[in-house]
mmCIF file of C-alpha atoms in Angstrom:
data_model
loop_
_atom_site.group_PDB
_atom_site.id
_atom_site.type_symbol
_atom_site.label_atom_id
_atom_site.label_comp_id
_atom_site.label_asym_id
_atom_site.label_seq_id
_atom_site.Cartn_x
_atom_site.Cartn_y
_atom_site.Cartn_z
ATOM 1 C CA MET A 901 -12.072 -37.528 -1.995
ATOM 2 C CA ALA A 902 -8.694 -38.853 -1.562
ATOM 3 C CA ALA A 903 -9.092 -41.527 -4.121
ATOM 4 C CA SER A 904 -10.221 -38.866 -6.727
ATOM 5 C CA VAL A 905 -7.255 -36.371 -5.685
ATOM 6 C CA ARG A 906 -5.035 -39.783 -6.278
ATOM 7 C CA THR A 907 -6.834 -40.045 -9.548
ATOM 8 C CA LEU A 908 -6.153 -36.894 -10.903
ATOM 9 C CA PHE A 909 -2.890 -37.037 -9.745
ATOM 10 C CA ARG A 910 -1.923 -39.910 -11.726
ATOM 11 C CA ARG A 911 -3.578 -38.434 -14.565
ATOM 12 C CA VAL A 912 -1.421 -35.716 -14.299
ATOM 13 C CA VAL A 913 1.783 -37.495 -14.173
ATOM 14 C CA ARG A 914 0.885 -39.719 -17.401
ATOM 15 C CA ARG A 915 -0.107 -36.614 -19.269
ATOM 16 C CA THR A 916 3.311 -34.776 -18.337
ATOM 17 C CA TYR A 917 5.569 -37.859 -19.325
ATOM 18 C CA ALA A 918 3.259 -38.868 -22.010
ATOM 19 C CA GLY A 919 4.576 -35.575 -24.194
ATOM 20 C CA VAL A 920 2.521 -32.713 -23.061
ATOM 21 C CA SER A 921 4.961 -31.527 -21.095
ATOM 22 C CA VAL A 922 8.717 -31.791 -20.803
ATOM 23 C CA PRO A 923 10.231 -30.101 -17.924
ATOM 24 C CA ALA A 924 13.504 -30.683 -18.762
ATOM 25 C CA ALA A 925 13.126 -28.472 -22.033
ATOM 26 C CA ALA A 926 13.447 -25.179 -20.010
ATOM 27 C CA VAL A 927 16.572 -26.839 -18.133
ATOM 28 C CA SER A 928 20.026 -25.005 -19.455
ATOM 29 C CA LEU A 929 22.504 -27.766 -20.494
ATOM 30 C CA PRO A 930 26.278 -27.819 -18.741
ATOM 31 C CA SER A 931 27.386 -26.017 -22.182
ATOM 32 C CA GLY A 932 24.751 -22.951 -21.550
ATOM 33 C CA ARG A 933 22.369 -24.202 -24.357
ATOM 34 C CA ARG A 934 19.095 -24.748 -24.026
ATOM 35 C CA TRP A 935 17.455 -28.005 -25.076
ATOM 36 C CA THR A 936 14.328 -27.622 -27.224
ATOM 37 C CA PRO A 937 11.787 -30.411 -28.191
ATOM 38 C CA PRO A 938 12.493 -31.583 -32.007
ATOM 39 C CA SER A 939 9.262 -29.823 -33.027
ATOM 40 C CA CYS A 940 10.873 -26.693 -32.737
ATOM 41 C CA ARG A 941 13.482 -27.705 -35.081
ATOM 42 C CA ARG A 942 10.871 -27.743 -38.103
ATOM 43 C CA PHE A 943 12.040 -25.509 -40.935
ATOM 44 C CA SER A 944 9.631 -23.643 -43.248
ATOM 45 C CA HIS A 945 10.590 -25.424 -46.164
ATOM 46 C CA GLU A 946 8.750 -28.478 -44.661
ATOM 47 C CA THR A 947 5.203 -26.458 -44.869
ATOM 48 C CA GLY A 948 6.253 -23.606 -47.605
ATOM 49 C CA GLU A 949 5.447 -21.100 -45.209
ATOM 50 C CA LYS A 950 7.598 -19.100 -42.543
ATOM 51 C CA ASN A 951 7.241 -20.588 -39.212
ATOM 52 C CA THR A 952 7.015 -19.223 -35.884
ATOM 53 C CA HIS A 953 7.138 -20.595 -32.425
ATOM 54 C CA PHE A 954 3.435 -21.212 -30.337
ATOM 55 C CA GLY A 955 5.191 -22.073 -27.147
ATOM 56 C CA PHE A 956 7.743 -24.812 -27.901
ATOM 57 C CA GLU A 957 6.236 -25.790 -30.838
ATOM 58 C CA SER A 958 6.665 -24.499 -34.299
ATOM 59 C CA VAL A 959 3.668 -23.652 -36.459
ATOM 60 C CA PRO A 960 2.797 -21.342 -39.405
ATOM 61 C CA GLU A 961 2.766 -17.691 -38.841
ATOM 62 C CA ALA A 962 -0.778 -17.794 -39.899
ATOM 63 C CA GLU A 963 -1.796 -20.065 -37.522
ATOM 64 C CA LYS A 964 -0.569 -18.987 -34.586
ATOM 65 C CA ALA A 965 -3.141 -15.943 -34.145
ATOM 66 C CA THR A 966 -5.884 -18.466 -34.031
ATOM 67 C CA ARG A 967 -4.398 -20.681 -31.492
ATOM 68 C CA VAL A 968 -3.463 -17.716 -29.484
ATOM 69 C CA TYR A 969 -7.091 -16.763 -29.576
ATOM 70 C CA GLN A 970 -8.493 -20.082 -28.729
ATOM 71 C CA VAL A 971 -6.094 -20.105 -25.457
ATOM 72 C CA PHE A 972 -7.562 -16.956 -24.342
ATOM 73 C CA GLU A 973 -10.848 -18.115 -25.311
ATOM 74 C CA ASN A 974 -10.846 -21.401 -23.436
ATOM 75 C CA VAL A 975 -9.319 -19.531 -20.079
ATOM 76 C CA ALA A 976 -11.380 -15.841 -20.158
ATOM 77 C CA GLN A 977 -13.681 -17.094 -17.452
ATOM 78 C CA LYS A 978 -11.001 -18.290 -15.115
ATOM 79 C CA TYR A 979 -8.245 -15.630 -15.981
ATOM 80 C CA ASP A 980 -8.385 -13.510 -13.096
ATOM 81 C CA ILE A 981 -8.333 -16.514 -10.507
ATOM 82 C CA MET A 982 -5.658 -18.229 -12.083
ATOM 83 C CA ASN A 983 -3.657 -15.041 -12.348
ATOM 84 C CA ASP A 984 -4.115 -15.092 -8.506
ATOM 85 C CA ALA A 985 -3.205 -18.674 -8.219
ATOM 86 C CA MET A 986 -0.325 -18.732 -10.118
ATOM 87 C CA SER A 987 1.629 -15.557 -8.771
ATOM 88 C CA LEU A 988 0.133 -16.148 -5.289
ATOM 89 C CA GLY A 989 -1.493 -12.631 -5.857
ATOM 90 C CA ILE A 990 1.908 -10.644 -6.944
ATOM 91 C CA HIS A 991 0.628 -9.501 -10.130
ATOM 92 C CA ARG A 992 -1.591 -7.341 -8.284
ATOM 93 C CA LEU A 993 2.043 -5.567 -7.144
ATOM 94 C CA TRP A 994 3.419 -5.643 -10.647
ATOM 95 C CA LYS A 995 0.343 -3.763 -11.916
ATOM 96 C CA ASP A 996 0.308 -1.267 -9.300
ATOM 97 C CA ALA A 997 4.214 -0.850 -10.245
ATOM 98 C CA LEU A 998 3.253 -0.249 -13.558
ATOM 99 C CA LEU A 999 0.725 2.940 -12.404
ATOM 100 C CA HIS A 1000 2.876 4.344 -10.000
ATOM 101 C CA ALA A 1001 5.514 4.711 -12.479
ATOM 102 C CA MET A 1002 3.110 5.798 -15.210
ATOM 103 C CA HIS A 1003 2.019 8.440 -12.834
ATOM 104 C CA PRO A 1004 -1.184 9.746 -14.836
ATOM 105 C CA GLN A 1005 -2.774 12.650 -14.291
ATOM 106 C CA PRO A 1006 -6.414 14.235 -14.768
ATOM 107 C CA GLY A 1007 -6.665 14.438 -18.975
ATOM 108 C CA THR A 1008 -4.446 11.408 -19.915
ATOM 109 C CA ARG A 1009 -5.366 9.304 -22.276
ATOM 110 C CA LEU A 1010 -4.486 5.639 -22.053
ATOM 111 C CA LEU A 1011 -4.726 2.688 -24.583
ATOM 112 C CA ASP A 1012 -4.399 -0.608 -22.964
ATOM 113 C CA VAL A 1013 -3.797 -3.491 -25.851
ATOM 114 C CA ALA A 1014 -4.395 -6.833 -25.066
ATOM 115 C CA GLY A 1015 -6.068 -5.471 -21.310
ATOM 116 C CA GLY A 1016 -9.377 -7.747 -22.031
ATOM 117 C CA THR A 1017 -9.898 -8.309 -18.091
ATOM 118 C CA GLY A 1018 -9.626 -4.653 -17.511
ATOM 119 C CA ASP A 1019 -6.854 -4.612 -14.836
ATOM 120 C CA ILE A 1020 -4.995 -2.007 -16.107
ATOM 121 C CA ALA A 1021 -7.816 -0.023 -17.055
ATOM 122 C CA PHE A 1022 -9.428 0.150 -13.785
ATOM 123 C CA ARG A 1023 -6.242 0.907 -11.710
ATOM 124 C CA PHE A 1024 -5.535 3.692 -14.112
ATOM 125 C CA LEU A 1025 -9.141 5.168 -13.453
ATOM 126 C CA ASP A 1026 -8.587 4.626 -10.168
ATOM 127 C CA TYR A 1027 -5.308 6.440 -9.997
ATOM 128 C CA ILE A 1028 -6.717 9.598 -12.024
ATOM 129 C CA ARG A 1029 -9.689 9.840 -9.417
ATOM 130 C CA SER A 1030 -7.220 9.887 -6.321
ATOM 131 C CA GLN A 1031 -4.893 12.468 -8.127
ATOM 132 C CA LYS A 1032 -8.444 14.657 -8.587
ATOM 133 C CA GLU A 1033 -9.351 14.470 -5.048
ATOM 134 C CA ARG A 1034 -5.354 15.347 -4.244
ATOM 135 C CA GLN A 1035 -6.114 18.263 -6.342
ATOM 136 C CA LYS A 1036 -9.198 19.290 -4.532
ATOM 137 C CA ARG A 1037 -7.722 19.352 -1.063
ATOM 138 C CA ARG A 1038 -4.703 21.160 -2.445
ATOM 139 C CA VAL A 1039 -7.084 23.758 -3.734
ATOM 140 C CA ALA A 1040 -9.183 23.993 -0.448
ATOM 141 C CA ARG A 1041 -6.363 24.339 1.437
ATOM 142 C CA SER A 1042 -4.977 27.230 -0.222
ATOM 143 C CA MET A 1043 -8.432 29.238 -0.005
ATOM 144 C CA GLN A 1044 -8.574 28.840 3.876
ATOM 145 C CA THR A 1045 -8.407 32.192 5.587
ATOM 146 C CA PRO A 1046 -9.329 33.155 9.092
ATOM 147 C CA SER A 1047 -12.110 35.143 7.827
ATOM 148 C CA TRP A 1048 -14.928 33.581 6.124
ATOM 149 C CA ARG A 1049 -16.136 37.051 5.144
ATOM 150 C CA ASP A 1050 -12.987 37.705 3.502
ATOM 151 C CA ILE A 1051 -13.335 34.612 1.395
ATOM 152 C CA SER A 1052 -16.914 35.822 0.578
ATOM 153 C CA ASP A 1053 -16.130 39.259 -0.343
ATOM 154 C CA ASP A 1054 -13.415 37.896 -2.742
ATOM 155 C CA TYR A 1055 -15.210 35.104 -4.230
ATOM 156 C CA SER A 1056 -16.348 35.912 -7.747
ATOM 157 C CA ASP A 1057 -17.600 34.073 -10.574
ATOM 158 C CA LYS A 1058 -14.018 34.216 -11.760
ATOM 159 C CA ASP A 1059 -12.333 32.660 -8.964
ATOM 160 C CA ASN A 1060 -15.555 30.140 -9.006
ATOM 161 C CA ARG A 1061 -13.901 28.642 -12.420
ATOM 162 C CA GLU A 1062 -10.723 28.709 -11.539
ATOM 163 C CA TRP A 1063 -11.267 26.884 -8.507
ATOM 164 C CA GLY A 1064 -13.307 23.885 -10.792
ATOM 165 C CA ASP A 1065 -10.433 24.008 -13.078
ATOM 166 C CA ALA A 1066 -7.828 23.255 -10.661
ATOM 167 C CA ALA A 1067 -9.957 20.655 -9.170
ATOM 168 C CA GLY A 1068 -10.586 18.827 -12.040
ATOM 169 C CA GLY A 1069 -14.517 19.800 -12.559
ATOM 170 C CA GLY A 1070 -13.732 22.055 -15.768
ATOM 171 C CA SER A 1071 -11.163 19.547 -17.111
ATOM 172 C CA GLN A 1072 -11.551 16.524 -18.888
ATOM 173 C CA ASP A 1073 -11.052 13.187 -16.907
ATOM 174 C CA GLY A 1074 -8.784 10.676 -17.686
ATOM 175 C CA ARG A 1075 -10.179 8.291 -20.368
ATOM 176 C CA ALA A 1076 -9.262 4.489 -20.794
ATOM 177 C CA VAL A 1077 -9.631 2.429 -23.753
ATOM 178 C CA VAL A 1078 -9.088 -1.394 -23.531
ATOM 179 C CA CYS A 1079 -8.139 -2.889 -26.767
ATOM 180 C CA ASP A 1080 -8.258 -6.754 -26.883
ATOM 181 C CA ILE A 1081 -8.100 -9.121 -29.836
ATOM 182 C CA ASN A 1082 -10.420 -11.651 -28.072
ATOM 183 C CA LYS A 1083 -13.758 -11.195 -27.507
ATOM 184 C CA GLU A 1084 -14.235 -13.556 -24.615
ATOM 185 C CA MET A 1085 -11.816 -11.707 -22.807
ATOM 186 C CA LEU A 1086 -13.410 -8.268 -23.366
ATOM 187 C CA LYS A 1087 -16.857 -9.621 -22.114
ATOM 188 C CA VAL A 1088 -15.456 -10.658 -18.666
ATOM 189 C CA GLY A 1089 -13.845 -7.284 -18.430
ATOM 190 C CA LYS A 1090 -16.853 -5.571 -19.365
ATOM 191 C CA GLU A 1091 -18.932 -7.773 -16.667
ATOM 192 C CA LYS A 1092 -16.085 -6.871 -14.317
ATOM 193 C CA ALA A 1093 -16.917 -2.949 -15.058
ATOM 194 C CA ASP A 1094 -20.511 -3.634 -14.368
ATOM 195 C CA ASN A 1095 -20.076 -5.220 -11.250
ATOM 196 C CA MET A 1096 -17.637 -2.542 -10.021
ATOM 197 C CA VAL A 1097 -20.130 0.271 -11.556
ATOM 198 C CA VAL A 1098 -17.054 2.018 -13.364
ATOM 199 C CA GLY A 1099 -18.272 5.313 -13.990
ATOM 200 C CA ASP A 1100 -17.691 6.961 -17.496
ATOM 201 C CA GLY A 1101 -14.282 7.298 -19.012
ATOM 202 C CA LEU A 1102 -13.866 3.597 -20.105
ATOM 203 C CA SER A 1103 -14.445 1.950 -23.360
ATOM 204 C CA TRP A 1104 -14.057 -1.546 -25.109
ATOM 205 C CA VAL A 1105 -12.724 -2.125 -28.550
ATOM 206 C CA VAL A 1106 -12.242 -5.282 -30.508
ATOM 207 C CA GLY A 1107 -8.682 -4.854 -32.195
ATOM 208 C CA ASP A 1108 -5.448 -6.459 -33.119
ATOM 209 C CA ALA A 1109 -2.213 -4.937 -31.671
ATOM 210 C CA GLU A 1110 -0.413 -5.620 -34.988
ATOM 211 C CA GLU A 1111 -2.890 -3.171 -36.856
ATOM 212 C CA LEU A 1112 -4.752 -1.279 -34.398
ATOM 213 C CA PRO A 1113 -8.316 0.384 -35.649
ATOM 214 C CA PHE A 1114 -7.194 4.043 -34.189
ATOM 215 C CA ALA A 1115 -5.784 7.188 -36.250
ATOM 216 C CA ASP A 1116 -2.104 8.504 -36.006
ATOM 217 C CA ASN A 1117 -1.002 10.461 -32.414
ATOM 218 C CA GLN A 1118 -4.167 9.994 -30.221
ATOM 219 C CA PHE A 1119 -2.924 8.507 -26.811
ATOM 220 C CA ASP A 1120 -0.751 9.587 -23.946
ATOM 221 C CA VAL A 1121 0.081 6.518 -23.125
ATOM 222 C CA TYR A 1122 0.072 2.948 -24.280
ATOM 223 C CA THR A 1123 0.478 -0.004 -21.944
ATOM 224 C CA ILE A 1124 0.412 -3.784 -22.830
ATOM 225 C CA ALA A 1125 0.638 -6.203 -19.629
ATOM 226 C CA PHE A 1126 1.370 -9.563 -20.177
ATOM 227 C CA GLY A 1127 0.545 -9.834 -24.003
ATOM 228 C CA ILE A 1128 2.875 -8.755 -26.229
ATOM 229 C CA ARG A 1129 4.746 -12.088 -26.001
ATOM 230 C CA ASN A 1130 1.494 -13.486 -27.495
ATOM 231 C CA VAL A 1131 1.814 -11.140 -30.521
ATOM 232 C CA THR A 1132 2.893 -13.080 -33.870
ATOM 233 C CA HIS A 1133 5.091 -9.952 -35.386
ATOM 234 C CA VAL A 1134 6.314 -8.148 -31.866
ATOM 235 C CA GLU A 1135 8.223 -5.807 -34.134
ATOM 236 C CA GLN A 1136 4.927 -4.333 -36.041
ATOM 237 C CA ALA A 1137 2.727 -4.283 -32.356
ATOM 238 C CA LEU A 1138 5.732 -1.686 -31.277
ATOM 239 C CA GLN A 1139 5.277 0.456 -34.729
ATOM 240 C CA GLU A 1140 1.540 0.475 -34.309
ATOM 241 C CA ALA A 1141 2.182 1.606 -30.942
ATOM 242 C CA LEU A 1142 4.394 4.177 -31.855
ATOM 243 C CA ARG A 1143 2.179 5.304 -34.363
ATOM 244 C CA VAL A 1144 -1.151 5.611 -32.059
ATOM 245 C CA LEU A 1145 1.127 7.500 -29.461
ATOM 246 C CA LYS A 1146 1.062 11.478 -29.573
ATOM 247 C CA PRO A 1147 4.282 13.100 -29.457
ATOM 248 C CA GLY A 1148 5.693 13.178 -25.685
ATOM 249 C CA GLY A 1149 3.741 9.845 -25.470
ATOM 250 C CA ARG A 1150 4.823 6.784 -23.020
ATOM 251 C CA PHE A 1151 4.937 3.048 -24.247
ATOM 252 C CA MET A 1152 4.709 0.979 -21.061
ATOM 253 C CA CYS A 1153 5.264 -3.007 -21.554
ATOM 254 C CA LEU A 1154 4.742 -5.161 -18.209
ATOM 255 C CA GLU A 1155 6.089 -8.535 -19.256
ATOM 256 C CA PHE A 1156 7.425 -11.877 -18.017
ATOM 257 C CA SER A 1157 11.364 -12.149 -18.521
ATOM 258 C CA LYS A 1158 14.575 -13.833 -17.753
ATOM 259 C CA VAL A 1159 15.295 -14.332 -14.081
ATOM 260 C CA THR A 1160 18.576 -12.754 -13.094
ATOM 261 C CA ASN A 1161 19.589 -15.415 -10.064
ATOM 262 C CA PRO A 1162 20.531 -18.729 -10.695
ATOM 263 C CA VAL A 1163 18.913 -20.160 -7.494
ATOM 264 C CA LEU A 1164 15.545 -18.428 -8.164
ATOM 265 C CA ALA A 1165 15.704 -19.453 -12.195
ATOM 266 C CA ARG A 1166 15.821 -23.198 -11.476
ATOM 267 C CA LEU A 1167 12.783 -22.884 -8.549
ATOM 268 C CA TYR A 1168 11.090 -20.668 -10.856
ATOM 269 C CA ASP A 1169 11.393 -23.357 -13.920
ATOM 270 C CA ALA A 1170 10.635 -26.065 -11.538
ATOM 271 C CA TYR A 1171 7.502 -24.427 -10.453
ATOM 272 C CA SER A 1172 6.311 -22.978 -13.981
ATOM 273 C CA PHE A 1173 6.646 -26.364 -15.888
ATOM 274 C CA GLN A 1174 5.400 -28.626 -13.114
ATOM 275 C CA VAL A 1175 3.025 -26.559 -10.984
ATOM 276 C CA ILE A 1176 1.250 -24.148 -13.174
ATOM 277 C CA PRO A 1177 -0.149 -26.818 -15.658
ATOM 278 C CA VAL A 1178 -1.472 -28.862 -13.061
ATOM 279 C CA LEU A 1179 -3.027 -25.205 -11.612
ATOM 280 C CA GLY A 1180 -4.235 -24.959 -14.863
ATOM 281 C CA GLU A 1181 -6.071 -28.536 -14.974
ATOM 282 C CA VAL A 1182 -7.779 -28.426 -11.495
ATOM 283 C CA ILE A 1183 -8.654 -24.517 -11.148
ATOM 284 C CA ALA A 1184 -9.649 -24.073 -14.900
ATOM 285 C CA GLY A 1185 -9.756 -27.739 -16.336
ATOM 286 C CA ASP A 1186 -7.087 -26.539 -19.377
ATOM 287 C CA TRP A 1187 -3.758 -27.985 -18.809
ATOM 288 C CA LYS A 1188 -2.610 -27.392 -22.761
ATOM 289 C CA SER A 1189 -3.634 -23.554 -22.342
ATOM 290 C CA TYR A 1190 -1.441 -23.076 -19.570
ATOM 291 C CA GLN A 1191 1.557 -25.109 -20.774
ATOM 292 C CA TYR A 1192 1.576 -22.734 -23.489
ATOM 293 C CA LEU A 1193 1.578 -19.658 -21.752
ATOM 294 C CA VAL A 1194 4.446 -21.187 -19.585
ATOM 295 C CA GLU A 1195 6.461 -22.059 -22.663
ATOM 296 C CA SER A 1196 5.427 -18.587 -24.514
ATOM 297 C CA ILE A 1197 7.482 -16.824 -21.566
ATOM 298 C CA ARG A 1198 10.900 -19.126 -22.349
ATOM 299 C CA LYS A 1199 10.486 -18.089 -25.849
ATOM 300 C CA PHE A 1200 10.246 -14.345 -25.421
ATOM 301 C CA PRO A 1201 13.270 -12.149 -25.674
ATOM 302 C CA ALA A 1202 15.688 -11.400 -22.656
ATOM 303 C CA GLN A 1203 15.529 -7.648 -21.068
ATOM 304 C CA GLU A 1204 18.417 -6.530 -22.999
ATOM 305 C CA GLU A 1205 16.939 -7.995 -26.639
ATOM 306 C CA PHE A 1206 13.698 -6.802 -25.811
ATOM 307 C CA THR A 1207 14.964 -3.267 -25.066
ATOM 308 C CA HIS A 1208 16.866 -3.364 -28.512
ATOM 309 C CA MET A 1209 13.503 -4.249 -30.408
ATOM 310 C CA ILE A 1210 11.792 -1.238 -28.784
ATOM 311 C CA GLU A 1211 14.356 1.158 -29.674
ATOM 312 C CA GLU A 1212 14.674 -0.194 -33.167
ATOM 313 C CA ALA A 1213 11.082 0.377 -33.501
ATOM 314 C CA GLY A 1214 11.707 4.334 -32.978
ATOM 315 C CA PHE A 1215 11.248 4.982 -29.296
ATOM 316 C CA ASP A 1216 13.625 7.217 -26.892
ATOM 317 C CA CYS A 1217 14.630 6.976 -23.582
ATOM 318 C CA VAL A 1218 14.213 3.305 -23.220
ATOM 319 C CA ARG A 1219 14.712 1.334 -20.123
ATOM 320 C CA TYR A 1220 13.727 -1.288 -18.174
ATOM 321 C CA ASP A 1221 12.898 -2.450 -14.486
ATOM 322 C CA ASN A 1222 13.380 -5.593 -13.187
ATOM 323 C CA LEU A 1223 10.475 -6.755 -10.593
ATOM 324 C CA THR A 1224 10.687 -9.990 -8.335
ATOM 325 C CA GLY A 1225 14.358 -10.641 -9.554
ATOM 326 C CA GLY A 1226 13.713 -10.745 -13.385
ATOM 327 C CA VAL A 1227 10.405 -12.944 -13.191
ATOM 328 C CA VAL A 1228 8.747 -9.882 -14.709
ATOM 329 C CA SER A 1229 10.375 -6.583 -16.380
ATOM 330 C CA LEU A 1230 8.396 -3.195 -16.898
ATOM 331 C CA HIS A 1231 9.726 -1.768 -20.329
ATOM 332 C CA SER A 1232 9.474 1.895 -20.832
ATOM 333 C CA GLY A 1233 10.156 4.413 -23.888
ATOM 334 C CA PHE A 1234 8.812 7.907 -25.119
ATOM 335 C CA LYS A 1235 7.634 8.824 -28.711
ATOM 336 C CA LEU A 1236 10.084 12.029 -28.873
#
């Protein structure tokens, strides 16, 4: 056993310094500039196409979507396990924070984009159920009187209907649509839903964040958690979010961001580049996919820049809140 561990460690080290991973690429230079590998410095005229980033690599725009699809196809089966391992379980708290900030009520329609494994949708439906239970308890308390005879004398069919509506029995439940471009991720989410015996109110749709298969003004809330940095044209995805939301609807994005504390930033960089790909190799048997995920975080705009992009897309009352020192940020805006 010890020999096999040593063999794996040597293989990891060889791959790290053979060009698969360059931790120094994430370290700021004394001048404040960030060094990037030569592969990131290719210009579009070399291929005749407009280039974009795939992690630290520069690729034609038409190629990025295919490569991102392959990444998530490769990691789908181990996606949830790796989320727990990489974040030490803290991703659950980040997603809970998203739901508490959303505070959805019965009747809310949610679109969760890039939400293949269903984490946000499951939390949303649980939150709606808890809200309905609270409403029932409030109505029950308001109807309590010292005399049961008084209740029976005053309890008409009209009162019955009003009680049902107030308790949620006569109103629509919340509905969640999970939209993901990757069929393997959706497959994992559906299997989880079956195992959890999730009831009505949940739909699964294959769709591209840049061209959503929904009509205008359909949803009360649009969420995208740890997915927008993988989109080729972020501006187009934001425009689509605005289009499908109802007037008054809310855009909410949970995404890795820029750490604000210098000491934490250095520790976070070291952990990201030297530990996460190793976890990917050991748990999921896939170094390269998790190397890309780490690099894609560094290429995503900082908090203020992304806030400006959301405003440029047409959202109002845009704000963000840092979680865990800026490791993750929760962005929010409204369609007014």
